[in-house]
Coordinates of C-alpha atoms in Angstrom, one line a residue:
X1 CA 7.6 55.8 -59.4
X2 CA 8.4 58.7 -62.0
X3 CA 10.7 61.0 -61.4
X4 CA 9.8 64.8 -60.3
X5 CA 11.0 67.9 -59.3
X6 CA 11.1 68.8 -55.3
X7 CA 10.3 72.0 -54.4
X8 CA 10.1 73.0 -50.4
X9 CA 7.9 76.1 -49.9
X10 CA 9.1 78.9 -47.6
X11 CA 5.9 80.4 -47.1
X12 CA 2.4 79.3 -48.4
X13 CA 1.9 82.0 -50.6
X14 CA 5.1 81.3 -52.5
X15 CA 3.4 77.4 -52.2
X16 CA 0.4 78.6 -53.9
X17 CA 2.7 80.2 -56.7
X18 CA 4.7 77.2 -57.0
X19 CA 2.2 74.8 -58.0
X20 CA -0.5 77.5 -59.7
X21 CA 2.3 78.3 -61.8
X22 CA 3.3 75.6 -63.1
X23 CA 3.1 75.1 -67.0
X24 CA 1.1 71.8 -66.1
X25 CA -1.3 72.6 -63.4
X26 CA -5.3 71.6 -64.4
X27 CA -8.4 73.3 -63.1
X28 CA -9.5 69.8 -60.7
X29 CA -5.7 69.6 -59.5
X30 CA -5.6 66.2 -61.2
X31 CA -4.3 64.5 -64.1
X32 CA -0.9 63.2 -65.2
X33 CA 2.0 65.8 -64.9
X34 CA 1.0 68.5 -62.8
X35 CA 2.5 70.1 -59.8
X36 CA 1.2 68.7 -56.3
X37 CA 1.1 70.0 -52.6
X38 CA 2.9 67.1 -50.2
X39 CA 2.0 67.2 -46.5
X40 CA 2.1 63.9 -44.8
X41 CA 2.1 62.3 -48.1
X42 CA -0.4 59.4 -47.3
X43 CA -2.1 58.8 -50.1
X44 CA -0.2 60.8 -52.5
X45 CA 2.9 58.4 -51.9
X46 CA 0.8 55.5 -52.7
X47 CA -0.8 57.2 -55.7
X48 CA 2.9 57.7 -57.0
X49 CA 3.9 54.1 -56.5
X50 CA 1.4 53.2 -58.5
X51 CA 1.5 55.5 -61.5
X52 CA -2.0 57.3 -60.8
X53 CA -0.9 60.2 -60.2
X54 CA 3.0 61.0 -61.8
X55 CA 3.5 64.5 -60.7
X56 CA 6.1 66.6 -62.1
X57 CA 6.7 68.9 -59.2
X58 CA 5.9 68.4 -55.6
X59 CA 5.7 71.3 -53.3
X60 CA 6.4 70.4 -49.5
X61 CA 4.1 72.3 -47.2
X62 CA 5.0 70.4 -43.9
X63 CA 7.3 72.8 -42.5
X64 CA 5.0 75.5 -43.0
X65 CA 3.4 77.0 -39.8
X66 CA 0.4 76.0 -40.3
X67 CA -0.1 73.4 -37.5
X68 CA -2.1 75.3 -34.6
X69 CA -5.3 74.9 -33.3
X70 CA -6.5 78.0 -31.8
X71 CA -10.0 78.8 -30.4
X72 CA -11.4 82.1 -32.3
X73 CA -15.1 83.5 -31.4
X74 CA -16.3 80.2 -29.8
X75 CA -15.4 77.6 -32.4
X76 CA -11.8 76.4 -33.1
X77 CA -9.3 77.2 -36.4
X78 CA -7.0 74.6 -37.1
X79 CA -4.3 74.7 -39.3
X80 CA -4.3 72.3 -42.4
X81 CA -0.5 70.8 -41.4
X82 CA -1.9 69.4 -37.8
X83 CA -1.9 66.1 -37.3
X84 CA -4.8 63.3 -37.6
X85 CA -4.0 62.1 -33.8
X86 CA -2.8 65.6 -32.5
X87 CA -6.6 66.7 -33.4
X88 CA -8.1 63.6 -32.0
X89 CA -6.5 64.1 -28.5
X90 CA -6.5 68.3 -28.8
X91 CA -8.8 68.9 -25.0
X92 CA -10.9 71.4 -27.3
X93 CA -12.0 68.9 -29.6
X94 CA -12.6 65.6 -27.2
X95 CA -14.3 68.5 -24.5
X96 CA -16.5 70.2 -27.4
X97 CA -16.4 68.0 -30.7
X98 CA -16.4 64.2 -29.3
X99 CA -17.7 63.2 -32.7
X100 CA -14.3 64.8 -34.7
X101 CA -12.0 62.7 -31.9
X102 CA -13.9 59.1 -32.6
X103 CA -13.7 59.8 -36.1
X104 CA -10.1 60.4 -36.3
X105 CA -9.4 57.9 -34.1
X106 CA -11.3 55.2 -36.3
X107 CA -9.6 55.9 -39.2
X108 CA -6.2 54.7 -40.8
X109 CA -3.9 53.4 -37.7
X110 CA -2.0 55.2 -35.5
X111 CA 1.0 55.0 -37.3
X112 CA -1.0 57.0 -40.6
X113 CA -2.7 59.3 -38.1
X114 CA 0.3 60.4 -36.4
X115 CA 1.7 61.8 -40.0
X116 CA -1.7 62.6 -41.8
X117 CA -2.7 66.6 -42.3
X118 CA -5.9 67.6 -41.7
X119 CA -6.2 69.4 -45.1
X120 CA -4.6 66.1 -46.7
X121 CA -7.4 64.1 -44.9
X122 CA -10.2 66.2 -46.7
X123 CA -8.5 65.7 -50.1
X124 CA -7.8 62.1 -49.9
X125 CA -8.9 60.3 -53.3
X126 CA -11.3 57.2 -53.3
X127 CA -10.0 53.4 -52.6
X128 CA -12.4 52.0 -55.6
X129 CA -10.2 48.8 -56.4
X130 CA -10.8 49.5 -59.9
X131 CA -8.9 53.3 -59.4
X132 CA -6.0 51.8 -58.2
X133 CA -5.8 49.0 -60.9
X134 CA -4.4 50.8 -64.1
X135 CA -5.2 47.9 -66.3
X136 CA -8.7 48.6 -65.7
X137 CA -11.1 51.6 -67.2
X138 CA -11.9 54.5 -64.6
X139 CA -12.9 57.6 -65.9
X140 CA -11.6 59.5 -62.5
X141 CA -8.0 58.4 -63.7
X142 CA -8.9 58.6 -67.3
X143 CA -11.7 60.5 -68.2
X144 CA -14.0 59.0 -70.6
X145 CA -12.9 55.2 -70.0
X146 CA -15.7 54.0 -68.5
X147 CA -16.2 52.7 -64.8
X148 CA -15.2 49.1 -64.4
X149 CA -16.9 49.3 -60.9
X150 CA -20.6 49.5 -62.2
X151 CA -21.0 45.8 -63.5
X152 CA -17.8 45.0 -61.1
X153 CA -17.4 44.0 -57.9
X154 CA -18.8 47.2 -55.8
X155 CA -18.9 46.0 -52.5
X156 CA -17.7 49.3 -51.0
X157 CA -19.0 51.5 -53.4
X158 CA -21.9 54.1 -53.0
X159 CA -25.3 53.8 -53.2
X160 CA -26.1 57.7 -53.1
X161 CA -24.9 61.0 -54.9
X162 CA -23.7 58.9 -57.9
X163 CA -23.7 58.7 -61.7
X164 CA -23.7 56.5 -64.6
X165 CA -20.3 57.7 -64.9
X166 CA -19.0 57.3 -61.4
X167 CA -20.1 55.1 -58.4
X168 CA -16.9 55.5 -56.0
X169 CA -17.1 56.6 -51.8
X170 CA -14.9 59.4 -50.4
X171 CA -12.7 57.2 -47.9
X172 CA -12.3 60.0 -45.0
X173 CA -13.9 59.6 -41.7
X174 CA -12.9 63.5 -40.5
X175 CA -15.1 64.4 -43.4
X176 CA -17.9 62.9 -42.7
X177 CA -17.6 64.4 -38.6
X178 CA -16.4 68.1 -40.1
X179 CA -19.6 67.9 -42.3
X180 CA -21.8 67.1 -39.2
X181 CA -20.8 69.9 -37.5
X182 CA -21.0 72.5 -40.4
X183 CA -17.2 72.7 -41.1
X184 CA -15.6 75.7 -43.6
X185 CA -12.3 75.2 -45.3
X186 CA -9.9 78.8 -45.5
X187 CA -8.2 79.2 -48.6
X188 CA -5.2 80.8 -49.9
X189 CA -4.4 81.8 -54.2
X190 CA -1.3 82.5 -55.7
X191 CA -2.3 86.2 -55.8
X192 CA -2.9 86.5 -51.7
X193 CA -7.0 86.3 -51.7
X194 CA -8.4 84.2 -49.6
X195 CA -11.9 82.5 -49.3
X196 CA -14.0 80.5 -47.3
X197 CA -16.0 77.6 -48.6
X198 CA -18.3 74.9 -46.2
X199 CA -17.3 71.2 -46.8
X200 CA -20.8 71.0 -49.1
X201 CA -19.2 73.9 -51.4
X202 CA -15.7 72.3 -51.4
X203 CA -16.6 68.5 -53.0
X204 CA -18.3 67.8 -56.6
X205 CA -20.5 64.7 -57.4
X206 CA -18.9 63.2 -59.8
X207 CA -22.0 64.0 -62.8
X208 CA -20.9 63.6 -66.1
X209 CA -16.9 64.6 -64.8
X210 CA -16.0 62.3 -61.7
X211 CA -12.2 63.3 -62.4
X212 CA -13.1 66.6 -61.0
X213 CA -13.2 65.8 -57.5
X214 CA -12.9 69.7 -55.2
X215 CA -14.0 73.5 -56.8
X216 CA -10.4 74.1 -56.0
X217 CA -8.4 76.3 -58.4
X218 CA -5.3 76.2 -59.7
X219 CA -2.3 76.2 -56.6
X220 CA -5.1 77.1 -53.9
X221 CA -4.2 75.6 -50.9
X222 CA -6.8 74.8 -47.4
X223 CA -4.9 76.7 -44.8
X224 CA -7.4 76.4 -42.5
X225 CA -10.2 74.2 -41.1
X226 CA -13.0 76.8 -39.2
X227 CA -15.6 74.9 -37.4
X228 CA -18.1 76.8 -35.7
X229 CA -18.9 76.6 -31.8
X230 CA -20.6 73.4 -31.6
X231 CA -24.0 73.0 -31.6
X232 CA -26.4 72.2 -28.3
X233 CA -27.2 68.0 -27.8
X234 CA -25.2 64.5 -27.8
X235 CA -22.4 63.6 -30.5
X236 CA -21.6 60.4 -31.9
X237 CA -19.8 59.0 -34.6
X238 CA -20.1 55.1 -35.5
X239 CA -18.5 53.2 -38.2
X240 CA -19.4 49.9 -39.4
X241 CA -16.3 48.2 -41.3
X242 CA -14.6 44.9 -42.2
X243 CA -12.5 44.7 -39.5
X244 CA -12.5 46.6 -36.1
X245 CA -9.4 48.7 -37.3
X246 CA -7.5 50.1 -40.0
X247 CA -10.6 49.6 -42.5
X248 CA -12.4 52.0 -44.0
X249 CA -16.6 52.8 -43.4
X250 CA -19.1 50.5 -45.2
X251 CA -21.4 52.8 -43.2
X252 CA -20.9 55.2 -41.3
X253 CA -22.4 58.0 -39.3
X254 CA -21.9 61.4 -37.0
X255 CA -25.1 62.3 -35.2
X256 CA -25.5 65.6 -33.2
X257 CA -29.2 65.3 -31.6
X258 CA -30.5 67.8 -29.0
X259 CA -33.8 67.0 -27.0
X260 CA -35.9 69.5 -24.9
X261 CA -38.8 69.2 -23.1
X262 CA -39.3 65.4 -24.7
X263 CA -39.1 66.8 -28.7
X264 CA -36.2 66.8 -30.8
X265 CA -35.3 70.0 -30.7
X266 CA -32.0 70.3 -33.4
X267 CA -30.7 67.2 -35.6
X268 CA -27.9 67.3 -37.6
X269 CA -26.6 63.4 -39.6
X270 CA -24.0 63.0 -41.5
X271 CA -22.9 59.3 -43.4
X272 CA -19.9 58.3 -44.8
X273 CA -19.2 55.3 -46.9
X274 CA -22.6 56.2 -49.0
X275 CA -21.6 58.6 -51.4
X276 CA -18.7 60.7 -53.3
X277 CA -18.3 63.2 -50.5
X278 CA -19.5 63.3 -47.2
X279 CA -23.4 62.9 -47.5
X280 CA -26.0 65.6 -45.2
X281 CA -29.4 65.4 -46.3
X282 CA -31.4 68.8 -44.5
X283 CA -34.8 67.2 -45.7
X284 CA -34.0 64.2 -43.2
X285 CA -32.8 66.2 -40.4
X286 CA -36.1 68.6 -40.7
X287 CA -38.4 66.0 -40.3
X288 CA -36.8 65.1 -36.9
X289 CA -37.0 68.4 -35.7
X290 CA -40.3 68.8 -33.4
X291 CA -41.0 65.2 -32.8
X292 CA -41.1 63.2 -30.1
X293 CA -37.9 60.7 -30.4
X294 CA -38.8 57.1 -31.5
X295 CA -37.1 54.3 -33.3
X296 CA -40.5 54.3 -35.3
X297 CA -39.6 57.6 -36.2
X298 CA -36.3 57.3 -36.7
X299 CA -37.0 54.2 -39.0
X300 CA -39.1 56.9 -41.2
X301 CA -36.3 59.3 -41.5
X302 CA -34.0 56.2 -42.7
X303 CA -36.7 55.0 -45.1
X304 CA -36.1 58.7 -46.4
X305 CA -32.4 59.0 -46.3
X306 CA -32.3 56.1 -48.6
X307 CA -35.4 56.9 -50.8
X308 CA -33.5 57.0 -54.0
X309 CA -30.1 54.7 -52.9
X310 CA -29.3 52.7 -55.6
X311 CA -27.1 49.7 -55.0
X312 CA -25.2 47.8 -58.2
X313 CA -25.5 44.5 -57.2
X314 CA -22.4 43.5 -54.5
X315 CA -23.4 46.8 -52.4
X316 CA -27.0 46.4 -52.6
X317 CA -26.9 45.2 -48.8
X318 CA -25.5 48.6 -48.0
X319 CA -28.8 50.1 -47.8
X320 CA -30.6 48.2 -45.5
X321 CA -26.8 48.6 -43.1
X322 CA -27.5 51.9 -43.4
X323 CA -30.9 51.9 -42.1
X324 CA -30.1 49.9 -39.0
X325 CA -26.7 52.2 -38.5
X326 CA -29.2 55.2 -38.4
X327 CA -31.9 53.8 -36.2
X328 CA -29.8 51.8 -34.1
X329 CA -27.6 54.8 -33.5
X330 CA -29.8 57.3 -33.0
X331 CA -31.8 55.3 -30.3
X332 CA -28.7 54.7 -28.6
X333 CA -28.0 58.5 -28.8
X334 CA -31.1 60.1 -27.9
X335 CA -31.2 57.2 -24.7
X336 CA -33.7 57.6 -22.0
X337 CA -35.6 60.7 -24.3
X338 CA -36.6 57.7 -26.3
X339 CA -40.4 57.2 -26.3
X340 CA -41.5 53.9 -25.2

């Protein structure tokens, strides 16, 4: 590990100042050298050790207060320094949000969850083996190397959202629940503004510059995760993985499904372990609105889902996983509503 300057922020807008400052600070908040929020510090820690990420300056945000959850015109603001497991057991979120509990709680191990940030969780960078092995090209640690993982052993990697440049997942399973139920991230400049962004406005697909991961700028910082009051039906979140815990998502999903009067009456899906960000597709959830549920039908809205999934060889099985994850958790959702 290189050595860096510590700062520790007294307030988050002299946070925001610290790092947006900073002679070395880049537009994607990436890139050798530049000034770095620490909160719970696992990933970043591990990116040190390694020499992706050498930092000059880290700014500590953990004793910020910035670690409430707080219910505000029927949906619930929570602060980017609480805890993975604090949110998982919050009564708010296991009474209202099921599908944000059983994601946190299948990801990481208890251990990681009980130091994790929330905002840290959103902004955690992708476990592609080849990203974490310097002696091999990435062009999200050096842009314009080439991707070692197209032509490489992919077995984890995505099948959707992806580029010739690019082919690496976004590892969180909070994302992928957050995105399902229409999450918006608060944030705070150097200068005082603040602005809200959803979780779809927040990531980039990786195009033609996969080292530009967020449309953060320079020192803003997520103070806040808003999720609206939750929507009417059943929530789920399943994860298929390696082994049955700390592993990340081959596949995974967060289903919120209301039925009335034997149609679907609201659909909202969300998949992890498919793409570079947390992957929604509205033309899938449309087409289950106004039916009757079916695993015929639901089989049609995976066979769309996956229309243009492209798998690289090692991950190709991923699609058909997918497929079975979707029908097979949807049927399971939607339970006696299913047509027979």
């Amino acid at each position: 590990m290189k050595t860096f300057d510590y700062v520790r922020a007294p307030d988050a807008a002299k946070a925001c100042a610290a790092v947006a400052n900073d002679p070395s600070a880049q537009s994607d908040g990436a890139g050798p050298g530049r000034a770095r929020f620490i909160a719970g510090g696992t990933n970043l820690l591990d990116l040190m050790k390694l020499e992706i990420e050498t930092p000059a300056k880290l700014v500590d945000i953990s004793r910020l207060p910035l670690a409430d959850v707080a219910e505000v015109d029927g949906g619930l603001e929570i602060g980017t320094m609480v805890r993975n497991s604090d949110l998982a057991a919050h009564p708010v979120v296991r009474a209202r949000y099921p599908a944000l509990s059983r994601a946190l709680l299948a990801g990481a191990s208890g251990q990681l969850r009980n130091k994790a940030s929330t905002g840290g969780n959103l902004l955690q960078r992708t476990r592609c083996y080849y990203f974490y092995d310097t002696a091999m090209p990435c062009n999200k640690r050096t842009p314009g190397a080439g991707c070692a993982a197209i032509g490489g052993f992919n077995r984890i990697h995505a099948v959707l959202g992806t580029s010739e440049h690019c082919i690496a997942t976004h590892p969180s399973d909070m994302a992928v629940a957050m995105r399902a139920l229409d999450a918006s991230v608060r944030l705070l400049a150097a200068d005082g503004s603040t602005r809200m962004l959803s979780l779809d406005g927040l990531y980039r697909l990786p195009g033609d510059t996969p080292q530009d991961e967020t449309t953060l700028r320079p020192g803003e910082l997520i103070t806040h995760i808003v999720l609206p009051a939750p929507p009417p039906g059943r929530q789920a979140y399943r994860k298929v993985r390696d082994r049955a815990s700390y592993a990340f998502a081959l596949v995974s999903m967060a289903a919120i499904v209301s039925v009335d009067k034997g149609k679907i009456a609201s659909a909202r899906l969300a998949f992890g372990g498919l793409a570079p960000m947390p992957w929604r597709d509205p033309a899938v959830e449309a087409m289950l609105v106004g039916e009757t549920p079916s695993r015929q039908l639901f089989v049609k809205a995976a066979d769309r889902l996956l229309a243009e999934a492209q798998g690289r060889g090692a991950n190709d099985f991923k699609i058909p996983l997918t497929k079975r994850t979707l029908v097979d958790g949807l049927v399971q959702l939607v339970g006696q509503e299913l047509a027979k």
